[in-house]
PDB file of C-alpha atoms in Angstrom:
ATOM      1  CA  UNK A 192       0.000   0.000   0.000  1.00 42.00           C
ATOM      2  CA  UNK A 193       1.256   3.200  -0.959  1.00 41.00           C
ATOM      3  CA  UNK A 194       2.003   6.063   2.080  1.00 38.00           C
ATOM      4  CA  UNK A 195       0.972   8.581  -0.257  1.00 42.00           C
ATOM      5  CA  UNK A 196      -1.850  10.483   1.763  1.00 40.00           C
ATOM      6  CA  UNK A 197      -4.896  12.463   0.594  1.00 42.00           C
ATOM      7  CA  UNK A 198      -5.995  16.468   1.365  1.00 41.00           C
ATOM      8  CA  UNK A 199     -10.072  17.516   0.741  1.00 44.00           C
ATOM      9  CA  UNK A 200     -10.690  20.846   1.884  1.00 41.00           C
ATOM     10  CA  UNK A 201     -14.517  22.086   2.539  1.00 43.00           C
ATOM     11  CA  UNK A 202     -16.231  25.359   2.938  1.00 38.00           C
ATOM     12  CA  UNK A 203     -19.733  26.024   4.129  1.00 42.00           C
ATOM     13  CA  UNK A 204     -22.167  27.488   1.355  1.00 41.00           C
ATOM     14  CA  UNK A 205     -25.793  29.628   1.660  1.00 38.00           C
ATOM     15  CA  UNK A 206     -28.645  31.117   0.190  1.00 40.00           C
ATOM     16  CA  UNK A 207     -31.102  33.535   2.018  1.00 53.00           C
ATOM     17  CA  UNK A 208     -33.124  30.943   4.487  1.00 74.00           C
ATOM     18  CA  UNK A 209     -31.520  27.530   3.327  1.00 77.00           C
ATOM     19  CA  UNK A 210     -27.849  27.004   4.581  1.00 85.00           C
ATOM     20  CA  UNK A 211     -25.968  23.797   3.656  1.00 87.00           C
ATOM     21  CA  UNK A 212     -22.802  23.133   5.805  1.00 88.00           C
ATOM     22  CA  UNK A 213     -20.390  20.404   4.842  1.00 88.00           C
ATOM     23  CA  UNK A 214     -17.844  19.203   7.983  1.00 87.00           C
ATOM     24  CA  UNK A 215     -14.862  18.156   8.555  1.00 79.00           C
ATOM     25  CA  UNK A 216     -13.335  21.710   6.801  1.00 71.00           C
ATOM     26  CA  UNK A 217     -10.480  20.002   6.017  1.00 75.00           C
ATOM     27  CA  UNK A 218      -9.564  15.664   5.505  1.00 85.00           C
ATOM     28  CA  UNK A 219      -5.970  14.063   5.154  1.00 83.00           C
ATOM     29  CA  UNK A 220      -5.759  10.471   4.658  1.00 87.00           C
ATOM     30  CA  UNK A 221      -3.270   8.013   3.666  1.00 91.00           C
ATOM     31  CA  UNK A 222      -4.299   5.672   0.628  1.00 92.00           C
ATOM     32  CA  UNK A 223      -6.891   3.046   1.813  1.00 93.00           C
ATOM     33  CA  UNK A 224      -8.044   4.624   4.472  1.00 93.00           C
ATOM     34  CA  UNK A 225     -11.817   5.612   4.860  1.00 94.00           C
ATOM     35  CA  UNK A 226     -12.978   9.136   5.039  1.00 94.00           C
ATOM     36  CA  UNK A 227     -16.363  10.710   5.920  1.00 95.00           C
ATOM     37  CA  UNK A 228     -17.907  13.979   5.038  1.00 94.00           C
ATOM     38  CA  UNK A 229     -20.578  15.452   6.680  1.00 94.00           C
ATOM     39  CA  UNK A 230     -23.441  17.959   4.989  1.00 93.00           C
ATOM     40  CA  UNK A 231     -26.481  19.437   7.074  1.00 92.00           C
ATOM     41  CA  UNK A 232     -28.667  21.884   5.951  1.00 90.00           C
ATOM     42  CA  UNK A 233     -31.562  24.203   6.808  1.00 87.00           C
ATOM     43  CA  UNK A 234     -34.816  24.705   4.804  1.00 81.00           C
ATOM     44  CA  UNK A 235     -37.349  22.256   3.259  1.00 77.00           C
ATOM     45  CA  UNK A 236     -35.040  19.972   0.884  1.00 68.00           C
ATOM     46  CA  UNK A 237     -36.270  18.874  -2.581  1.00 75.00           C
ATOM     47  CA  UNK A 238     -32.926  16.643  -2.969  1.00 87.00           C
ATOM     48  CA  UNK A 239     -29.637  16.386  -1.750  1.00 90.00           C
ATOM     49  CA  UNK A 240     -26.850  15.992  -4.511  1.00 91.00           C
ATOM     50  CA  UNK A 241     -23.255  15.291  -3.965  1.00 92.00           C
ATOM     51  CA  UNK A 242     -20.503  16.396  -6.618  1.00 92.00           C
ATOM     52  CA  UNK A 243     -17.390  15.778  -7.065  1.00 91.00           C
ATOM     53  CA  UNK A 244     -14.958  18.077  -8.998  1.00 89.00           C
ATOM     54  CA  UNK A 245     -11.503  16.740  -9.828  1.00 89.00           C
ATOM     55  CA  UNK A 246      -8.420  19.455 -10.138  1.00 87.00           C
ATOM     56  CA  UNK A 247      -9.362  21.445 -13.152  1.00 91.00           C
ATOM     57  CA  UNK A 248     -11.972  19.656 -14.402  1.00 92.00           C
ATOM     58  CA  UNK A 249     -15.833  19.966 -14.616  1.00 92.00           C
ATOM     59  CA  UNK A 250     -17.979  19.342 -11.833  1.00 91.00           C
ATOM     60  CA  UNK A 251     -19.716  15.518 -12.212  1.00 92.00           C
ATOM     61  CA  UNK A 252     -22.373  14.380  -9.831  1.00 91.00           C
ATOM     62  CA  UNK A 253     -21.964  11.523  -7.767  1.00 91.00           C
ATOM     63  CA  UNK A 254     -25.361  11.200  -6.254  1.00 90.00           C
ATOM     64  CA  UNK A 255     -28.870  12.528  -6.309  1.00 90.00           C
ATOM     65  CA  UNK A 256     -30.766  11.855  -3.140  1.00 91.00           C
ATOM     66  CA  UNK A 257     -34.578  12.553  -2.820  1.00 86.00           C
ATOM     67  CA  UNK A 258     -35.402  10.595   0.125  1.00 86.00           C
ATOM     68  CA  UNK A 259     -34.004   9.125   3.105  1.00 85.00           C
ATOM     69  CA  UNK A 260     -32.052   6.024   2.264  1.00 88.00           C
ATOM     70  CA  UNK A 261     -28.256   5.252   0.588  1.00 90.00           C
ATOM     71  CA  UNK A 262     -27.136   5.114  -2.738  1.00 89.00           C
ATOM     72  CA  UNK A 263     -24.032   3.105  -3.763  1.00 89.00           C
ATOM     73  CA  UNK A 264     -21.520   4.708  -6.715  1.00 86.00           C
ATOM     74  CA  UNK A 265     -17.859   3.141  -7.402  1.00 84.00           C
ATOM     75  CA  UNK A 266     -15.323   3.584  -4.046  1.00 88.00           C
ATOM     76  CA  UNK A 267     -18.828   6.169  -2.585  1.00 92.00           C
ATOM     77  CA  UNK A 268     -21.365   5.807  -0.136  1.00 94.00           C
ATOM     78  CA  UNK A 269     -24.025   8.795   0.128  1.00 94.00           C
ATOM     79  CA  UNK A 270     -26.592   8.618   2.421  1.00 95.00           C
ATOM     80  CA  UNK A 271     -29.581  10.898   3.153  1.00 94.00           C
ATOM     81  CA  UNK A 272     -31.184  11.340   6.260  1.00 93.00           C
ATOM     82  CA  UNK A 273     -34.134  13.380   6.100  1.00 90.00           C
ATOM     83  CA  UNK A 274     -35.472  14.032   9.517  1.00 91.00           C
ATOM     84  CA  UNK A 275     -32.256  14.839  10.685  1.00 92.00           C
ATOM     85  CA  UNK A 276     -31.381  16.890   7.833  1.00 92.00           C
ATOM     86  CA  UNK A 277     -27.743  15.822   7.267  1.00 93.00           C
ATOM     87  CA  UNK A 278     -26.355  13.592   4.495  1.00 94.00           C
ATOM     88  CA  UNK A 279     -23.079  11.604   4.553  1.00 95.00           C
ATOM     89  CA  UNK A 280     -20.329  10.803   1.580  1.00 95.00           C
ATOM     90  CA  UNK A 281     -18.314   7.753   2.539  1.00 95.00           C
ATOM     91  CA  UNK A 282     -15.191   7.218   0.528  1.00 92.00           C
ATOM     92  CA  UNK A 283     -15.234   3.308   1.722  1.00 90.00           C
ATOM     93  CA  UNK A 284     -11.091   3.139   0.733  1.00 92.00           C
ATOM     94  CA  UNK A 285      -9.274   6.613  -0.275  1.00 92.00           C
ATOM     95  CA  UNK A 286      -6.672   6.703  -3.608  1.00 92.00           C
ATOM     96  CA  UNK A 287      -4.814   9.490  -4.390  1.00 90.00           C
ATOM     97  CA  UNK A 288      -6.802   9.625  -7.464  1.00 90.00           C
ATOM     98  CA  UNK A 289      -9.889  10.685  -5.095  1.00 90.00           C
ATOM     99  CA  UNK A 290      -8.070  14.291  -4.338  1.00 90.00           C
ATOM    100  CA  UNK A 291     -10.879  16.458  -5.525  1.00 89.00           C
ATOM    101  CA  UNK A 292     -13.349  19.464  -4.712  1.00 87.00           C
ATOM    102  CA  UNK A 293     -16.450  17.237  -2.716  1.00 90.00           C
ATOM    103  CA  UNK A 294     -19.725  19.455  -3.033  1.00 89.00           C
ATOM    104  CA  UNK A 295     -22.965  18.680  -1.647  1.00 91.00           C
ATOM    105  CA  UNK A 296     -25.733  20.909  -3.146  1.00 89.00           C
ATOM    106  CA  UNK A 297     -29.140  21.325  -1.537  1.00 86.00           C
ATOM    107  CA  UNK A 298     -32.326  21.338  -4.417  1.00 84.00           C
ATOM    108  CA  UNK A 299     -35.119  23.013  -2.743  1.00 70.00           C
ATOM    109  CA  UNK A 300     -38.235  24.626  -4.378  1.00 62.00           C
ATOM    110  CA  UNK A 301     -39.877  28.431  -4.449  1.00 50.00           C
ATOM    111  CA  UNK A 302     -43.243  28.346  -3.286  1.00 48.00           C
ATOM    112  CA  UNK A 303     -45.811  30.501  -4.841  1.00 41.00           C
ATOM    113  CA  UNK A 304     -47.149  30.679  -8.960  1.00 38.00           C
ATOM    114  CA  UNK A 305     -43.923  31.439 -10.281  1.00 39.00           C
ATOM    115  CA  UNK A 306     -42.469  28.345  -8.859  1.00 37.00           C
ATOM    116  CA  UNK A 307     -38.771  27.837  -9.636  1.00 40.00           C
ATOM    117  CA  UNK A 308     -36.242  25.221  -8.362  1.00 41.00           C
ATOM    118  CA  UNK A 309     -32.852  26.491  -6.972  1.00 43.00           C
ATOM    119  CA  UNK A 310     -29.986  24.597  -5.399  1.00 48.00           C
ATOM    120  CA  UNK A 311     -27.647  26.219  -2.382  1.00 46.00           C
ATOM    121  CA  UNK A 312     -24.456  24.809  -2.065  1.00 50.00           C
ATOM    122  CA  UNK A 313     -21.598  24.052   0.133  1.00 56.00           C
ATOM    123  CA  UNK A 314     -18.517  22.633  -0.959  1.00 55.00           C
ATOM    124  CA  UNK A 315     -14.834  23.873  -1.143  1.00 46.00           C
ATOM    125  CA  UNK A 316     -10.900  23.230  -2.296  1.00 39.00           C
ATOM    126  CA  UNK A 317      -9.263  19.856  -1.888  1.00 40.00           C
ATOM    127  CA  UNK A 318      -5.677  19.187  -2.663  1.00 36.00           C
ATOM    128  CA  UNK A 319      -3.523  16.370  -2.462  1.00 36.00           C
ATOM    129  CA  UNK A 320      -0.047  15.545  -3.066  1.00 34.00           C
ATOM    130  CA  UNK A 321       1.689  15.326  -6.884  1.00 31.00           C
ATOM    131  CA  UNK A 322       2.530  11.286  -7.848  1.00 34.00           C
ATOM    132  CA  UNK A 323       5.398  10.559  -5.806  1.00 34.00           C
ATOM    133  CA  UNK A 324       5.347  13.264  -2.943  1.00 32.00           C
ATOM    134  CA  UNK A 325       4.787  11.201   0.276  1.00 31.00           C
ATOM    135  CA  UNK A 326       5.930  13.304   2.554  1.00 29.00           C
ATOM    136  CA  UNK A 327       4.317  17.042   2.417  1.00 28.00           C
ATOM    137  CA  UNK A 328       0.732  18.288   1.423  1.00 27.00           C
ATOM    138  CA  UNK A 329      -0.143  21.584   0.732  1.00 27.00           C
TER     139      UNK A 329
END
């Protein structure tokens, strides 16, 4: 197993009465070990959708969650508990390849004739160390 460990770096995110929070700020790890993230949120929910976002590349969705319950996707766990309002992203065994911005985004809907759908998210930087550094992360 290799030593080389893992950064992901999170920021809270908000939008007038829905906040979403994701916690830990900040996750090292060495390869193979598991990490958890943590996302809460305020508000009525319409879904919960987790993101991740690879060092300059595009944004790609890892989960969409409309109701309480877990949802399985390559080396990811995402769960969704509703009355508690929090949602979890396991990453079951960490690779260095997982370094990446994690964002969980909050779908909630405007009430009233001119009904729209908007999503409030939290989410932030995540670094990790170049192929072959083992010893210092940024």
């Amino acid at each position: 197993m290799s030593l080389a460990a893992l950064l992901l770096v999170l920021a809270p995110g908000a939008l007038a009465q829905y906040t979403v929070t994701q916690e830990p700020s900040q996750v090292a790890a060495n390869e193979g070990e598991p990490i958890q993230l943590n996302c809460s949120y305020t508000g009525t929910e319409y879904s919960v959708h987790w993101y991740r976002q690879p060092q300059g590349g595009q944004p790609r969705i890892l989960a969409l969650l409309s109701s309480s319950g877990r949802d399985t996707r390559e080396n990811f766990t995402m769960s969704l508990d509703t009355k508690t309002k929090s949602s979890f992203l396991y990453l079951n065994s960490s690779r260095l390849a997982d370094s990446a911005v994690y964002l969980c985004a909050l779908e909630h809907s405007a009430r009233g004739a001119q009904a729209a759908r908007h999503k409030t998210l939290g989410g932030g930087r995540a670094h990790g160390p170049e192929r072959g550094d083992k010893e210092k992360l940024e």
